Amino acid sequence: MSLVVLDTHEVERDALMLRARRAASGLAALGVAEGDTVALLLRNDFAFVEASQAAAMLGVYLVPLNWHGQSAEVRYVLEDCHPKVLIAHSDLLANVRDGLPAGLTLISVPAPPGAGKERIGSALEWNTWLAQHAPWDRPPPATRSTMIYTSGTTGRPKGVRRQPASAEQMAAMAAMFRHVYGTGPGIRSLVGGPLYHSSPNAFMRQALAQGEVFVMQSRFDPEATLAAMARYRITHAVMVPTMFVRMLKLPEEIKRRYDVSSLQWVTHTAAPCPVEVKQALIDWWGPVVVETYGSTEMGTATVCTSPDWLAHPGSVGRLTPGTRVAFYDEAGRAVPEGEVGEIFARVPCYADFTYHNHDAKRREIERDGLISCGDVGYMKDGFLYLCDRRADMVISGGVNIYPAEIESALVQAEQVRDCAVFGIPDDDLGEVLMAAIELAPGAVMTVDDVAAFLAPRLAKYKIPKRVSFHAALPREDSGKIFKRRLRDPYWEQAGRQI
């Protein structure tokens, strides 16, 4: 018996797949056909998995929306991708109903406890609707990948729409997933982040196909995650560094309470992991931590196992099989190995893509057949090292400063729950560093405390000149902070842009 688990609620995989086949029949009855689009506005839930599997059975592009988005943000994506159907939790649907495009068929999924019960009367009710349809029994058409919309931290989000994969690419992709996620028959897996993100979403499909247990969480809680690992004897997981930081900050007696010795492969992605955090996690869990680097557009370009990282600390690993990489300076000139440049890569097992309705934007990120996701880094001894996002680099007094290095140091402070470092305008230096800090519950910290903590860890010019403290930073569950929302007001007040 294979299980799918939401927090502590268990469903047999066969029962879930039966509901997915009913959903496929229901969508087909609504006129959804191969190549069409269906959108989801769902938290991690059984319905998310069921709808995803149904879309795959029909050869449909699935668009999972960031359910934290405001009504205008949701409407923008819906108007861009033109789905025939939107499947949403009832309370989320009610929150965005004033921004929904006309003519969209709505299906309402019961909201989780405590989230509110408001419904839109014109929406179909998920469970009642499923029961009306026989299970889908036709062979699947050409596979379409999920169409993920990029986070929009540097402008409007764009949908990454891939061509259907060839048989050769499908075989290569299966091998890639084994290389990246360690997937195989019998894995017992956990996803610690939202399924609307590309890495958890891709891992979910592999875990469902091959695993004995697939655990998803409605929200991340460090102790609850450890408890789930112990209860279900988790072997494989996908997480982000912010989660590691919060688990490591748990009291020792709580960390010792849960047996996580079953862990074999914990993949982390989405953001750089501070060296001290990675080392502490390996000391605790053993050499099971595997880092990946890539993007929704590029795919997974590198993998770094624990032994490789211990030998090359700070690296994000070696290139994945067949991947090509090159580095370019501000003028678009290729730079030699070892020098810092913008990273461009091509991962051959991924089918080619465009930005849905934005072909010109797609062409802007390609050079010599390679794709960029806007990061800056360098290669050394066959290993890739990241510096920062190109857009986040700060030039202060003519010196290039990479905020990611400062954030990695600052997040080690016990008082700091999360932080973002960015440049703000300065008449003398052009830009100076600003740190926005989300304090841990009950913590107290001053500007002088920040400088004192960073002084032995960073060069003086890397210590932020300005600091602000926040109850919560604008960020997603993945740990990605919307720096633009923090940074832009300073530049707007100065009457100029970076």
mmCIF file with all atom_site columns, N, CA and C in Angstrom, residues 271-306:
data_model
loop_
_atom_site.group_PDB
_atom_site.id
_atom_site.type_symbol
_atom_site.label_atom_id
_atom_site.label_alt_id
_atom_site.label_comp_id
_atom_site.label_asym_id
_atom_site.label_entity_id
_atom_site.label_seq_id
_atom_site.pdbx_PDB_ins_code
_atom_site.Cartn_x
_atom_site.Cartn_y
_atom_site.Cartn_z
_atom_site.occupancy
_atom_site.B_iso_or_equiv
_atom_site.pdbx_formal_charge
_atom_site.auth_seq_id
_atom_site.auth_comp_id
_atom_site.auth_asym_id
_atom_site.auth_atom_id
_atom_site.pdbx_PDB_model_num
ATOM 1   N N  . ALA A 1 271 ? 17.674 28.838 -3.098  1.00 0.00 ? 271 ALA A N  1
ATOM 2   C CA . ALA A 1 271 ? 18.466 29.939 -2.547  1.00 0.00 ? 271 ALA A CA 1
ATOM 3   C C  . ALA A 1 271 ? 19.801 29.392 -2.055  1.00 0.00 ? 271 ALA A C  1
ATOM 4   N N  . PRO A 1 272 ? 20.850 30.231 -2.019  1.00 0.00 ? 272 PRO A N  1
ATOM 5   C CA . PRO A 1 272 ? 22.136 29.759 -1.507  1.00 0.00 ? 272 PRO A CA 1
ATOM 6   C C  . PRO A 1 272 ? 22.043 29.345 -0.038  1.00 0.00 ? 272 PRO A C  1
ATOM 7   N N  . CYS A 1 273 ? 22.808 28.337 0.324   1.00 0.00 ? 273 CYS A N  1
ATOM 8   C CA . CYS A 1 273 ? 22.827 27.880 1.715   1.00 0.00 ? 273 CYS A CA 1
ATOM 9   C C  . CYS A 1 273 ? 24.118 28.350 2.370   1.00 0.00 ? 273 CYS A C  1
ATOM 10  N N  . PRO A 1 274 ? 24.039 29.096 3.466   1.00 0.00 ? 274 PRO A N  1
ATOM 11  C CA . PRO A 1 274 ? 25.262 29.537 4.141   1.00 0.00 ? 274 PRO A CA 1
ATOM 12  C C  . PRO A 1 274 ? 26.153 28.347 4.518   1.00 0.00 ? 274 PRO A C  1
ATOM 13  N N  . VAL A 1 275 ? 27.444 28.557 4.408   1.00 0.00 ? 275 VAL A N  1
ATOM 14  C CA . VAL A 1 275 ? 28.410 27.484 4.674   1.00 0.00 ? 275 VAL A CA 1
ATOM 15  C C  . VAL A 1 275 ? 28.217 26.909 6.078   1.00 0.00 ? 275 VAL A C  1
ATOM 16  N N  . GLU A 1 276 ? 28.045 27.785 7.069   1.00 0.00 ? 276 GLU A N  1
ATOM 17  C CA . GLU A 1 276 ? 27.915 27.302 8.454   1.00 0.00 ? 276 GLU A CA 1
ATOM 18  C C  . GLU A 1 276 ? 26.655 26.466 8.639   1.00 0.00 ? 276 GLU A C  1
ATOM 19  N N  . VAL A 1 277 ? 25.593 26.842 7.936   1.00 0.00 ? 277 VAL A N  1
ATOM 20  C CA . VAL A 1 277 ? 24.335 26.093 8.026   1.00 0.00 ? 277 VAL A CA 1
ATOM 21  C C  . VAL A 1 277 ? 24.506 24.712 7.407   1.00 0.00 ? 277 VAL A C  1
ATOM 22  N N  . LYS A 1 278 ? 25.102 24.655 6.222   1.00 0.00 ? 278 LYS A N  1
ATOM 23  C CA . LYS A 1 278 ? 25.298 23.362 5.555   1.00 0.00 ? 278 LYS A CA 1
ATOM 24  C C  . LYS A 1 278 ? 26.165 22.448 6.415   1.00 0.00 ? 278 LYS A C  1
ATOM 25  N N  . GLN A 1 279 ? 27.235 22.986 6.970   1.00 0.00 ? 279 GLN A N  1
ATOM 26  C CA . GLN A 1 279 ? 28.123 22.167 7.794   1.00 0.00 ? 279 GLN A CA 1
ATOM 27  C C  . GLN A 1 279 ? 27.396 21.636 9.029   1.00 0.00 ? 279 GLN A C  1
ATOM 28  N N  . ALA A 1 280 ? 26.613 22.494 9.670   1.00 0.00 ? 280 ALA A N  1
ATOM 29  C CA . ALA A 1 280 ? 25.879 22.073 10.865  1.00 0.00 ? 280 ALA A CA 1
ATOM 30  C C  . ALA A 1 280 ? 24.853 20.994 10.539  1.00 0.00 ? 280 ALA A C  1
ATOM 31  N N  . LEU A 1 281 ? 24.212 21.121 9.376   1.00 0.00 ? 281 LEU A N  1
ATOM 32  C CA . LEU A 1 281 ? 23.206 20.129 8.992   1.00 0.00 ? 281 LEU A CA 1
ATOM 33  C C  . LEU A 1 281 ? 23.859 18.786 8.688   1.00 0.00 ? 281 LEU A C  1
ATOM 34  N N  . ILE A 1 282 ? 24.998 18.792 8.006   1.00 0.00 ? 282 ILE A N  1
ATOM 35  C CA . ILE A 1 282 ? 25.710 17.548 7.725   1.00 0.00 ? 282 ILE A CA 1
ATOM 36  C C  . ILE A 1 282 ? 26.187 16.903 9.026   1.00 0.00 ? 282 ILE A C  1
ATOM 37  N N  . ASP A 1 283 ? 26.640 17.725 9.965   1.00 0.00 ? 283 ASP A N  1
ATOM 38  C CA . ASP A 1 283 ? 27.053 17.191 11.261  1.00 0.00 ? 283 ASP A CA 1
ATOM 39  C C  . ASP A 1 283 ? 25.890 16.494 11.965  1.00 0.00 ? 283 ASP A C  1
ATOM 40  N N  . TRP A 1 284 ? 24.684 17.011 11.775  1.00 0.00 ? 284 TRP A N  1
ATOM 41  C CA . TRP A 1 284 ? 23.491 16.470 12.431  1.00 0.00 ? 284 TRP A CA 1
ATOM 42  C C  . TRP A 1 284 ? 22.918 15.264 11.682  1.00 0.00 ? 284 TRP A C  1
ATOM 43  N N  . TRP A 1 285 ? 22.707 15.410 10.367  1.00 0.00 ? 285 TRP A N  1
ATOM 44  C CA . TRP A 1 285 ? 22.017 14.385 9.586   1.00 0.00 ? 285 TRP A CA 1
ATOM 45  C C  . TRP A 1 285 ? 22.959 13.424 8.860   1.00 0.00 ? 285 TRP A C  1
ATOM 46  N N  . GLY A 1 286 ? 24.235 13.790 8.789   1.00 0.00 ? 286 GLY A N  1
ATOM 47  C CA . GLY A 1 286 ? 25.164 12.982 8.013   1.00 0.00 ? 286 GLY A CA 1
ATOM 48  C C  . GLY A 1 286 ? 25.280 13.485 6.581   1.00 0.00 ? 286 GLY A C  1
ATOM 49  N N  . PRO A 1 287 ? 26.106 12.832 5.750   1.00 0.00 ? 287 PRO A N  1
ATOM 50  C CA . PRO A 1 287 ? 26.368 13.311 4.379   1.00 0.00 ? 287 PRO A CA 1
ATOM 51  C C  . PRO A 1 287 ? 25.245 12.981 3.410   1.00 0.00 ? 287 PRO A C  1
ATOM 52  N N  . VAL A 1 288 ? 24.033 13.446 3.727   1.00 0.00 ? 288 VAL A N  1
ATOM 53  C CA . VAL A 1 288 ? 22.853 13.150 2.906   1.00 0.00 ? 288 VAL A CA 1
ATOM 54  C C  . VAL A 1 288 ? 22.339 14.394 2.200   1.00 0.00 ? 288 VAL A C  1
ATOM 55  N N  . VAL A 1 289 ? 22.969 15.538 2.410   1.00 0.00 ? 289 VAL A N  1
ATOM 56  C CA . VAL A 1 289 ? 22.481 16.821 1.888   1.00 0.00 ? 289 VAL A CA 1
ATOM 57  C C  . VAL A 1 289 ? 23.027 17.039 0.478   1.00 0.00 ? 289 VAL A C  1
ATOM 58  N N  . VAL A 1 290 ? 22.137 17.282 -0.464  1.00 0.00 ? 290 VAL A N  1
ATOM 59  C CA . VAL A 1 290 ? 22.497 17.436 -1.869  1.00 0.00 ? 290 VAL A CA 1
ATOM 60  C C  . VAL A 1 290 ? 21.955 18.775 -2.360  1.00 0.00 ? 290 VAL A C  1
ATOM 61  N N  . GLU A 1 291 ? 22.845 19.632 -2.860  1.00 0.00 ? 291 GLU A N  1
ATOM 62  C CA . GLU A 1 291 ? 22.444 20.953 -3.355  1.00 0.00 ? 291 GLU A CA 1
ATOM 63  C C  . GLU A 1 291 ? 22.315 20.923 -4.866  1.00 0.00 ? 291 GLU A C  1
ATOM 64  N N  . THR A 1 292 ? 21.311 21.626 -5.381  1.00 0.00 ? 292 THR A N  1
ATOM 65  C CA . THR A 1 292 ? 21.186 21.779 -6.821  1.00 0.00 ? 292 THR A CA 1
ATOM 66  C C  . THR A 1 292 ? 21.139 23.261 -7.173  1.00 0.00 ? 292 THR A C  1
ATOM 67  N N  . TYR A 1 293 ? 21.558 23.555 -8.385  1.00 0.00 ? 293 TYR A N  1
ATOM 68  C CA . TYR A 1 293 ? 21.474 24.921 -8.897  1.00 0.00 ? 293 TYR A CA 1
ATOM 69  C C  . TYR A 1 293 ? 20.851 24.884 -10.287 1.00 0.00 ? 293 TYR A C  1
ATOM 70  N N  . GLY A 1 294 ? 19.969 25.825 -10.530 1.00 0.00 ? 294 GLY A N  1
ATOM 71  C CA . GLY A 1 294 ? 19.349 25.967 -11.839 1.00 0.00 ? 294 GLY A CA 1
ATOM 72  C C  . GLY A 1 294 ? 18.210 26.952 -11.742 1.00 0.00 ? 294 GLY A C  1
ATOM 73  N N  . SER A 1 295 ? 17.266 26.822 -12.636 1.00 0.00 ? 295 SER A N  1
ATOM 74  C CA . SER A 1 295 ? 16.099 27.703 -12.629 1.00 0.00 ? 295 SER A CA 1
ATOM 75  C C  . SER A 1 295 ? 14.975 27.017 -13.380 1.00 0.00 ? 295 SER A C  1
ATOM 76  N N  . THR A 1 296 ? 13.777 27.583 -13.284 1.00 0.00 ? 296 THR A N  1
ATOM 77  C CA . THR A 1 296 ? 12.647 27.042 -14.024 1.00 0.00 ? 296 THR A CA 1
ATOM 78  C C  . THR A 1 296 ? 12.960 27.015 -15.515 1.00 0.00 ? 296 THR A C  1
ATOM 79  N N  . GLU A 1 297 ? 13.603 28.063 -16.006 1.00 0.00 ? 297 GLU A N  1
ATOM 80  C CA . GLU A 1 297 ? 13.932 28.143 -17.425 1.00 0.00 ? 297 GLU A CA 1
ATOM 81  C C  . GLU A 1 297 ? 15.082 27.210 -17.802 1.00 0.00 ? 297 GLU A C  1
ATOM 82  N N  . MET A 1 298 ? 16.136 27.256 -17.050 1.00 0.00 ? 298 MET A N  1
ATOM 83  C CA . MET A 1 298 ? 17.371 26.551 -17.382 1.00 0.00 ? 298 MET A CA 1
ATOM 84  C C  . MET A 1 298 ? 17.277 25.059 -17.096 1.00 0.00 ? 298 MET A C  1
ATOM 85  N N  . GLY A 1 299 ? 16.532 24.694 -16.051 1.00 0.00 ? 299 GLY A N  1
ATOM 86  C CA . GLY A 1 299 ? 16.570 23.327 -15.553 1.00 0.00 ? 299 GLY A CA 1
ATOM 87  C C  . GLY A 1 299 ? 17.645 23.187 -14.493 1.00 0.00 ? 299 GLY A C  1
ATOM 88  N N  . THR A 1 300 ? 17.990 21.971 -14.133 1.00 0.00 ? 300 THR A N  1
ATOM 89  C CA . THR A 1 300 ? 18.988 21.731 -13.092 1.00 0.00 ? 300 THR A CA 1
ATOM 90  C C  . THR A 1 300 ? 20.370 21.630 -13.727 1.00 0.00 ? 300 THR A C  1
ATOM 91  N N  . ALA A 1 301 ? 21.192 22.627 -13.475 1.00 0.00 ? 301 ALA A N  1
ATOM 92  C CA . ALA A 1 301 ? 22.489 22.725 -14.148 1.00 0.00 ? 301 ALA A CA 1
ATOM 93  C C  . ALA A 1 301 ? 23.609 22.068 -13.363 1.00 0.00 ? 301 ALA A C  1
ATOM 94  N N  . THR A 1 302 ? 23.531 22.060 -12.014 1.00 0.00 ? 302 THR A N  1
ATOM 95  C CA . THR A 1 302 ? 24.593 21.455 -11.212 1.00 0.00 ? 302 THR A CA 1
ATOM 96  C C  . THR A 1 302 ? 23.997 20.672 -10.046 1.00 0.00 ? 302 THR A C  1
ATOM 97  N N  . VAL A 1 303 ? 24.779 19.736 -9.555  1.00 0.00 ? 303 VAL A N  1
ATOM 98  C CA . VAL A 1 303 ? 24.445 18.974 -8.353  1.00 0.00 ? 303 VAL A CA 1
ATOM 99  C C  . VAL A 1 303 ? 25.695 18.897 -7.488  1.00 0.00 ? 303 VAL A C  1
ATOM 100 N N  . CYS A 1 304 ? 25.506 19.091 -6.185  1.00 0.00 ? 304 CYS A N  1
ATOM 101 C CA . CYS A 1 304 ? 26.630 19.039 -5.252  1.00 0.00 ? 304 CYS A CA 1
ATOM 102 C C  . CYS A 1 304 ? 26.285 18.110 -4.096  1.00 0.00 ? 304 CYS A C  1
ATOM 103 N N  . THR A 1 305 ? 26.903 16.934 -4.061  1.00 0.00 ? 305 THR A N  1
ATOM 104 C CA . THR A 1 305 ? 26.696 16.008 -2.954  1.00 0.00 ? 305 THR A CA 1
ATOM 105 C C  . THR A 1 305 ? 27.429 16.497 -1.714  1.00 0.00 ? 305 THR A C  1
ATOM 106 N N  . SER A 1 306 ? 27.122 15.915 -0.580  1.00 0.00 ? 306 SER A N  1
ATOM 107 C CA . SER A 1 306 ? 27.809 16.313 0.653   1.00 0.00 ? 306 SER A CA 1
ATOM 108 C C  . SER A 1 306 ? 29.322 16.087 0.567   1.00 0.00 ? 306 SER A C  1
#
